[in-house]
Every structure is written in C-alpha cells, then in structure tokens.
C-alpha cells in the first residue's frame, strides 16, 4: 500500500505513564487536532481513544500508530508506569481499525530525530555531529527512555530497548549515598529510579536524610523551582546531582553505541530548566571518562525542544509500515 493513496486521516498517539497525546495526521507529517488527555481519567486505552476521536469530530480512521512507554512484545501490553493492560488485536477490533501499530515510545523519539527541525535543538557542548554515524537518544520524564539510531543504506534504523532499567552506576561518594538509600527502599536500583520525575524526589529524600533535616513533601516541579530560585540549597544540590547522573548515563550510552552522530536528550523534564542545564554539572560529567575524555568531548549533545516528538515518530513508523505492506 502506498502512502499516496487515500488512507488519511490517520490516528497517531504518544502514550506515557501520565499523559496520552493524540493527533490526526491529515497528510504526511501534517498534524491537526492535537490533544493531551490524562491517562488516569480513563479506565482503558479504548476509552481514551474514543474520547479523543469524539472531540476530533468522529472522523473515519482506518490506520493508527501508538508510541507507548513500554516494551512491545507480542500482543499483550501491561504498562510499566500505568495501570492500563490490553491486547493490541482486541483494541484494534474495538476501534474498528484496519491497522493498529504499537512501538516503544523512545523508538518513536528516535524516529522523530530524523524529522527534527534544527531550530528545535539546543546544543550542549561538543563539536559537529558526524554524518552517517550512530546517534544516542534518551530522556527523563515519567520514566527514563533510551534508544538509538543506527545508520544503514536505507536510512537510520531505530533501536527498541529498555536501557532505562540498566543498573545505575554511582560516580562519587554523594551518589553512593543516594544509591544506598534507594537500594534499601527498592532493592535493585535502575537508572530510571533517579533519572525521572520520581527520581528527582528520591534524590531529594536521600539528601534530606543525610543532612538530618525534615524533608518537605515536594513535587518534582517544586524541587526544580526552589533550586533555580535559590530558596533551597538542598533542592539545588538535588538538581545538580540529577544532571550529573544524567551525564554519566548519557556518556555510557554514547560509548556503547559509538554515538559520533550526537546524543539527543528528549522528554519533558530538561526543557523546563534549559538555561540552568547549559551550565549544570551535566557536560563535565558527560566528558569525565578517563582515557576517553577526548573522545566524548567532541560528541555534541542536543536538548530536543520539539513539542510532540512521539507523535512525529509514530507517524514515521506508520508510514514505513504501510509502505511495506
């Protein structure tokens, strides 16, 4: 089936642990009626899709693609950071679709990089990206997404992995202390335990216990706000450690993939404090790899400011799928 046939509009979505973002793709990479619905407002994914389509004027949809914050294996999906669980085929039938494609959300984020306007990228150190070299993609949000793009003669191939759940490697004594606090609480300590919204709170809790101060119940946004306003040294230390930890994990991924094509930081957290992030401990930690300092110092890191990259990537995946049918 060719994308030039009359299979528009298409439904594309990006579903995380907190929000579900929907859009109608009315032509290739042309999106309309974008809406964000809180996942907790709906018992099932079918309820959320039906509500969106109702708000969008009940268009007739034959083809849909969904980027989801979850591993995608087989037909059954149980979301890691949300209560939805469902059969893809049963969902397709319930929504009367011919095509329903699910891909990992950071596979979609990686695909979106291939369509990102340079104006939506903020470079944090490094030099110029090499052409036809692997690219690393990661980003903290409700969880920690990790992917990559591998060059091939037919274009970049996205990786579908769960790198956010690798064991976290503490770098210095402060991070060892935070790691020990998390280990007592959870057992296994993944990178996502710290590099996520909940992770920011976890780091704050560990530091408060170390300092022997009564910790307040703060949201990730409140911790960031107090850190940047200078009203809480403890919150500022929390944010500094968070960014340094992200530097460690990002550089590990860059070395693993040989990401001379650049490292791309996605997700909703970093853009909220981008001015601070430029001068945060992130880049110094990213480059701090002993004998490979010079190797990493040349790799550019980009913060992706695109508003709906998951939707863009889901649309790319659907286009590729339909063209290969």
PDB file of N, CA and C in Angstrom, residues 185-250:
ATOM      1  N   UNK A 185      15.383   0.934  49.803  1.00  0.00           N
ATOM      2  CA  UNK A 185      13.964   1.133  49.532  1.00  0.00           C
ATOM      3  C   UNK A 185      13.442   0.197  48.449  1.00  0.00           C
ATOM      4  N   UNK A 186      14.265  -0.080  47.438  1.00  0.00           N
ATOM      5  CA  UNK A 186      13.765  -0.799  46.259  1.00  0.00           C
ATOM      6  C   UNK A 186      14.486  -2.110  45.948  1.00  0.00           C
ATOM      7  N   UNK A 187      15.677  -2.332  46.519  1.00  0.00           N
ATOM      8  CA  UNK A 187      16.445  -3.499  46.103  1.00  0.00           C
ATOM      9  C   UNK A 187      17.289  -3.134  44.895  1.00  0.00           C
ATOM     10  N   UNK A 188      16.857  -3.535  43.718  1.00  0.00           N
ATOM     11  CA  UNK A 188      17.583  -3.158  42.505  1.00  0.00           C
ATOM     12  C   UNK A 188      17.383  -1.678  42.225  1.00  0.00           C
ATOM     13  N   UNK A 189      18.458  -0.990  41.880  1.00  0.00           N
ATOM     14  CA  UNK A 189      18.395   0.442  41.597  1.00  0.00           C
ATOM     15  C   UNK A 189      18.735   0.663  40.124  1.00  0.00           C
ATOM     16  N   UNK A 190      17.726   0.980  39.349  1.00  0.00           N
ATOM     17  CA  UNK A 190      17.930   1.239  37.923  1.00  0.00           C
ATOM     18  C   UNK A 190      18.255   2.706  37.689  1.00  0.00           C
ATOM     19  N   UNK A 191      18.732   3.010  36.499  1.00  0.00           N
ATOM     20  CA  UNK A 191      18.969   4.408  36.133  1.00  0.00           C
ATOM     21  C   UNK A 191      17.674   5.211  36.215  1.00  0.00           C
ATOM     22  N   UNK A 192      16.557   4.585  35.856  1.00  0.00           N
ATOM     23  CA  UNK A 192      15.263   5.273  35.876  1.00  0.00           C
ATOM     24  C   UNK A 192      14.845   5.691  37.283  1.00  0.00           C
ATOM     25  N   UNK A 193      15.324   4.959  38.300  1.00  0.00           N
ATOM     26  CA  UNK A 193      14.964   5.327  39.677  1.00  0.00           C
ATOM     27  C   UNK A 193      15.359   6.761  39.995  1.00  0.00           C
ATOM     28  N   UNK A 194      16.455   7.231  39.407  1.00  0.00           N
ATOM     29  CA  UNK A 194      16.912   8.591  39.649  1.00  0.00           C
ATOM     30  C   UNK A 194      16.569   9.535  38.502  1.00  0.00           C
ATOM     31  N   UNK A 195      16.661   9.057  37.285  1.00  0.00           N
ATOM     32  CA  UNK A 195      16.516   9.934  36.122  1.00  0.00           C
ATOM     33  C   UNK A 195      15.081   9.910  35.612  1.00  0.00           C
ATOM     34  N   UNK A 196      14.213  10.497  36.418  1.00  0.00           N
ATOM     35  CA  UNK A 196      12.782  10.595  36.141  1.00  0.00           C
ATOM     36  C   UNK A 196      12.220  11.621  37.108  1.00  0.00           C
ATOM     37  N   UNK A 197      10.951  11.955  36.924  1.00  0.00           N
ATOM     38  CA  UNK A 197      10.336  12.888  37.863  1.00  0.00           C
ATOM     39  C   UNK A 197      10.373  12.360  39.285  1.00  0.00           C
ATOM     40  N   UNK A 198       9.991  11.095  39.442  1.00  0.00           N
ATOM     41  CA  UNK A 198      10.035  10.480  40.776  1.00  0.00           C
ATOM     42  C   UNK A 198      11.461  10.383  41.285  1.00  0.00           C
ATOM     43  N   UNK A 199      12.422  10.251  40.363  1.00  0.00           N
ATOM     44  CA  UNK A 199      13.823  10.161  40.759  1.00  0.00           C
ATOM     45  C   UNK A 199      14.343  11.439  41.376  1.00  0.00           C
ATOM     46  N   UNK A 200      13.872  12.571  40.867  1.00  0.00           N
ATOM     47  CA  UNK A 200      14.262  13.855  41.446  1.00  0.00           C
ATOM     48  C   UNK A 200      13.821  13.924  42.907  1.00  0.00           C
ATOM     49  N   UNK A 201      12.617  13.436  43.175  1.00  0.00           N
ATOM     50  CA  UNK A 201      12.104  13.406  44.551  1.00  0.00           C
ATOM     51  C   UNK A 201      12.920  12.439  45.400  1.00  0.00           C
ATOM     52  N   UNK A 202      13.292  11.307  44.830  1.00  0.00           N
ATOM     53  CA  UNK A 202      14.064  10.306  45.559  1.00  0.00           C
ATOM     54  C   UNK A 202      15.437  10.855  45.962  1.00  0.00           C
ATOM     55  N   UNK A 203      16.094  11.549  45.054  1.00  0.00           N
ATOM     56  CA  UNK A 203      17.399  12.155  45.369  1.00  0.00           C
ATOM     57  C   UNK A 203      17.232  13.161  46.509  1.00  0.00           C
ATOM     58  N   UNK A 204      16.194  13.983  46.432  1.00  0.00           N
ATOM     59  CA  UNK A 204      15.926  14.978  47.482  1.00  0.00           C
ATOM     60  C   UNK A 204      15.715  14.301  48.838  1.00  0.00           C
ATOM     61  N   UNK A 205      14.948  13.216  48.850  1.00  0.00           N
ATOM     62  CA  UNK A 205      14.677  12.498  50.100  1.00  0.00           C
ATOM     63  C   UNK A 205      15.981  11.958  50.710  1.00  0.00           C
ATOM     64  N   UNK A 206      16.831  11.386  49.858  1.00  0.00           N
ATOM     65  CA  UNK A 206      18.095  10.822  50.348  1.00  0.00           C
ATOM     66  C   UNK A 206      18.993  11.904  50.933  1.00  0.00           C
ATOM     67  N   UNK A 207      19.067  13.051  50.269  1.00  0.00           N
ATOM     68  CA  UNK A 207      19.911  14.144  50.755  1.00  0.00           C
ATOM     69  C   UNK A 207      19.365  14.717  52.059  1.00  0.00           C
ATOM     70  N   UNK A 208      18.042  14.825  52.159  1.00  0.00           N
ATOM     71  CA  UNK A 208      17.433  15.342  53.388  1.00  0.00           C
ATOM     72  C   UNK A 208      17.753  14.429  54.560  1.00  0.00           C
ATOM     73  N   UNK A 209      17.715  13.119  54.328  1.00  0.00           N
ATOM     74  CA  UNK A 209      18.027  12.170  55.403  1.00  0.00           C
ATOM     75  C   UNK A 209      19.493  12.295  55.808  1.00  0.00           C
ATOM     76  N   UNK A 210      20.381  12.437  54.826  1.00  0.00           N
ATOM     77  CA  UNK A 210      21.802  12.577  55.136  1.00  0.00           C
ATOM     78  C   UNK A 210      22.075  13.826  55.974  1.00  0.00           C
ATOM     79  N   UNK A 211      21.389  14.923  55.623  1.00  0.00           N
ATOM     80  CA  UNK A 211      21.615  16.191  56.325  1.00  0.00           C
ATOM     81  C   UNK A 211      20.865  16.259  57.652  1.00  0.00           C
ATOM     82  N   UNK A 212      19.999  15.282  57.896  1.00  0.00           N
ATOM     83  CA  UNK A 212      19.243  15.267  59.144  1.00  0.00           C
ATOM     84  C   UNK A 212      18.216  16.372  59.238  1.00  0.00           C
ATOM     85  N   UNK A 213      17.691  16.797  58.077  1.00  0.00           N
ATOM     86  CA  UNK A 213      16.671  17.842  58.074  1.00  0.00           C
ATOM     87  C   UNK A 213      15.323  17.230  57.767  1.00  0.00           C
ATOM     88  N   UNK A 214      14.293  17.863  58.251  1.00  0.00           N
ATOM     89  CA  UNK A 214      12.932  17.392  57.986  1.00  0.00           C
ATOM     90  C   UNK A 214      12.593  17.720  56.531  1.00  0.00           C
ATOM     91  N   UNK A 215      12.362  16.699  55.757  1.00  0.00           N
ATOM     92  CA  UNK A 215      12.068  16.942  54.345  1.00  0.00           C
ATOM     93  C   UNK A 215      10.602  17.299  54.163  1.00  0.00           C
ATOM     94  N   UNK A 216      10.377  18.180  53.236  1.00  0.00           N
ATOM     95  CA  UNK A 216       9.023  18.552  52.877  1.00  0.00           C
ATOM     96  C   UNK A 216       8.532  17.646  51.759  1.00  0.00           C
ATOM     97  N   UNK A 217       7.232  17.554  51.628  1.00  0.00           N
ATOM     98  CA  UNK A 217       6.651  16.789  50.528  1.00  0.00           C
ATOM     99  C   UNK A 217       6.583  17.708  49.316  1.00  0.00           C
ATOM    100  N   UNK A 218       7.517  17.507  48.387  1.00  0.00           N
ATOM    101  CA  UNK A 218       7.631  18.386  47.232  1.00  0.00           C
ATOM    102  C   UNK A 218       7.455  17.593  45.944  1.00  0.00           C
ATOM    103  N   UNK A 219       6.855  18.225  44.962  1.00  0.00           N
ATOM    104  CA  UNK A 219       6.751  17.628  43.639  1.00  0.00           C
ATOM    105  C   UNK A 219       8.052  17.878  42.888  1.00  0.00           C
ATOM    106  N   UNK A 220       8.294  17.148  41.803  1.00  0.00           N
ATOM    107  CA  UNK A 220       9.497  17.425  41.002  1.00  0.00           C
ATOM    108  C   UNK A 220       9.558  18.879  40.538  1.00  0.00           C
ATOM    109  N   UNK A 221       8.413  19.431  40.141  1.00  0.00           N
ATOM    110  CA  UNK A 221       8.389  20.826  39.681  1.00  0.00           C
ATOM    111  C   UNK A 221       8.753  21.782  40.808  1.00  0.00           C
ATOM    112  N   UNK A 222       8.279  21.500  42.026  1.00  0.00           N
ATOM    113  CA  UNK A 222       8.593  22.362  43.167  1.00  0.00           C
ATOM    114  C   UNK A 222      10.071  22.284  43.540  1.00  0.00           C
ATOM    115  N   UNK A 223      10.663  21.096  43.426  1.00  0.00           N
ATOM    116  CA  UNK A 223      12.090  20.962  43.697  1.00  0.00           C
ATOM    117  C   UNK A 223      12.883  21.797  42.697  1.00  0.00           C
ATOM    118  N   UNK A 224      12.524  21.712  41.428  1.00  0.00           N
ATOM    119  CA  UNK A 224      13.214  22.491  40.396  1.00  0.00           C
ATOM    120  C   UNK A 224      13.059  23.988  40.630  1.00  0.00           C
ATOM    121  N   UNK A 225      11.836  24.407  40.942  1.00  0.00           N
ATOM    122  CA  UNK A 225      11.576  25.833  41.158  1.00  0.00           C
ATOM    123  C   UNK A 225      12.402  26.370  42.323  1.00  0.00           C
ATOM    124  N   UNK A 226      12.457  25.646  43.430  1.00  0.00           N
ATOM    125  CA  UNK A 226      13.220  26.097  44.599  1.00  0.00           C
ATOM    126  C   UNK A 226      14.719  26.062  44.327  1.00  0.00           C
ATOM    127  N   UNK A 227      15.141  25.090  43.529  1.00  0.00           N
ATOM    128  CA  UNK A 227      16.554  25.015  43.175  1.00  0.00           C
ATOM    129  C   UNK A 227      16.974  26.235  42.364  1.00  0.00           C
ATOM    130  N   UNK A 228      16.161  26.607  41.405  1.00  0.00           N
ATOM    131  CA  UNK A 228      16.522  27.692  40.493  1.00  0.00           C
ATOM    132  C   UNK A 228      16.309  29.069  41.099  1.00  0.00           C
ATOM    133  N   UNK A 229      15.386  29.170  42.058  1.00  0.00           N
ATOM    134  CA  UNK A 229      15.131  30.473  42.691  1.00  0.00           C
ATOM    135  C   UNK A 229      16.137  30.780  43.793  1.00  0.00           C
ATOM    136  N   UNK A 230      16.911  29.783  44.193  1.00  0.00           N
ATOM    137  CA  UNK A 230      17.897  29.982  45.246  1.00  0.00           C
ATOM    138  C   UNK A 230      17.331  29.928  46.645  1.00  0.00           C
ATOM    139  N   UNK A 231      16.075  29.468  46.773  1.00  0.00           N
ATOM    140  CA  UNK A 231      15.435  29.440  48.094  1.00  0.00           C
ATOM    141  C   UNK A 231      15.735  28.156  48.866  1.00  0.00           C
ATOM    142  N   UNK A 232      16.325  27.169  48.191  1.00  0.00           N
ATOM    143  CA  UNK A 232      16.612  25.919  48.883  1.00  0.00           C
ATOM    144  C   UNK A 232      17.930  25.324  48.382  1.00  0.00           C
ATOM    145  N   UNK A 233      19.009  25.453  49.166  1.00  0.00           N
ATOM    146  CA  UNK A 233      20.279  24.834  48.786  1.00  0.00           C
ATOM    147  C   UNK A 233      20.153  23.321  48.601  1.00  0.00           C
ATOM    148  N   UNK A 234      19.288  22.684  49.393  1.00  0.00           N
ATOM    149  CA  UNK A 234      19.109  21.240  49.276  1.00  0.00           C
ATOM    150  C   UNK A 234      18.481  20.874  47.931  1.00  0.00           C
ATOM    151  N   UNK A 235      17.530  21.671  47.486  1.00  0.00           N
ATOM    152  CA  UNK A 235      16.912  21.433  46.179  1.00  0.00           C
ATOM    153  C   UNK A 235      17.918  21.693  45.057  1.00  0.00           C
ATOM    154  N   UNK A 236      18.772  22.700  45.242  1.00  0.00           N
ATOM    155  CA  UNK A 236      19.780  22.980  44.219  1.00  0.00           C
ATOM    156  C   UNK A 236      20.775  21.817  44.117  1.00  0.00           C
ATOM    157  N   UNK A 237      21.189  21.274  45.251  1.00  0.00           N
ATOM    158  CA  UNK A 237      22.079  20.126  45.239  1.00  0.00           C
ATOM    159  C   UNK A 237      21.396  18.930  44.586  1.00  0.00           C
ATOM    160  N   UNK A 238      20.109  18.767  44.854  1.00  0.00           N
ATOM    161  CA  UNK A 238      19.329  17.690  44.231  1.00  0.00           C
ATOM    162  C   UNK A 238      19.377  17.801  42.710  1.00  0.00           C
ATOM    163  N   UNK A 239      19.144  19.005  42.196  1.00  0.00           N
ATOM    164  CA  UNK A 239      19.122  19.214  40.749  1.00  0.00           C
ATOM    165  C   UNK A 239      20.522  19.031  40.149  1.00  0.00           C
ATOM    166  N   UNK A 240      21.540  19.490  40.866  1.00  0.00           N
ATOM    167  CA  UNK A 240      22.914  19.302  40.387  1.00  0.00           C
ATOM    168  C   UNK A 240      23.255  17.813  40.265  1.00  0.00           C
ATOM    169  N   UNK A 241      22.894  17.039  41.275  1.00  0.00           N
ATOM    170  CA  UNK A 241      23.188  15.605  41.256  1.00  0.00           C
ATOM    171  C   UNK A 241      22.393  14.917  40.154  1.00  0.00           C
ATOM    172  N   UNK A 242      21.145  15.301  39.980  1.00  0.00           N
ATOM    173  CA  UNK A 242      20.307  14.749  38.917  1.00  0.00           C
ATOM    174  C   UNK A 242      20.977  14.945  37.553  1.00  0.00           C
ATOM    175  N   UNK A 243      21.444  16.156  37.281  1.00  0.00           N
ATOM    176  CA  UNK A 243      22.059  16.458  35.984  1.00  0.00           C
ATOM    177  C   UNK A 243      23.389  15.727  35.810  1.00  0.00           C
ATOM    178  N   UNK A 244      24.152  15.617  36.897  1.00  0.00           N
ATOM    179  CA  UNK A 244      25.406  14.877  36.827  1.00  0.00           C
ATOM    180  C   UNK A 244      25.142  13.399  36.537  1.00  0.00           C
ATOM    181  N   UNK A 245      24.149  12.828  37.203  1.00  0.00           N
ATOM    182  CA  UNK A 245      23.781  11.430  36.949  1.00  0.00           C
ATOM    183  C   UNK A 245      23.376  11.232  35.490  1.00  0.00           C
ATOM    184  N   UNK A 246      22.631  12.187  34.952  1.00  0.00           N
ATOM    185  CA  UNK A 246      22.229  12.097  33.548  1.00  0.00           C
ATOM    186  C   UNK A 246      23.462  12.134  32.647  1.00  0.00           C
ATOM    187  N   UNK A 247      24.465  12.929  33.032  1.00  0.00           N
ATOM    188  CA  UNK A 247      25.710  12.968  32.272  1.00  0.00           C
ATOM    189  C   UNK A 247      26.402  11.617  32.238  1.00  0.00           C
ATOM    190  N   UNK A 248      26.415  10.926  33.369  1.00  0.00           N
ATOM    191  CA  UNK A 248      27.020   9.593  33.421  1.00  0.00           C
ATOM    192  C   UNK A 248      26.306   8.630  32.492  1.00  0.00           C
ATOM    193  N   UNK A 249      24.992   8.570  32.595  1.00  0.00           N
ATOM    194  CA  UNK A 249      24.214   7.605  31.818  1.00  0.00           C
ATOM    195  C   UNK A 249      24.265   7.940  30.326  1.00  0.00           C
ATOM    196  N   UNK A 250      24.220   9.233  30.003  1.00  0.00           N
ATOM    197  CA  UNK A 250      24.279   9.643  28.596  1.00  0.00           C
ATOM    198  C   UNK A 250      25.625   9.291  27.980  1.00  0.00           C
TER     199      UNK A 250
END
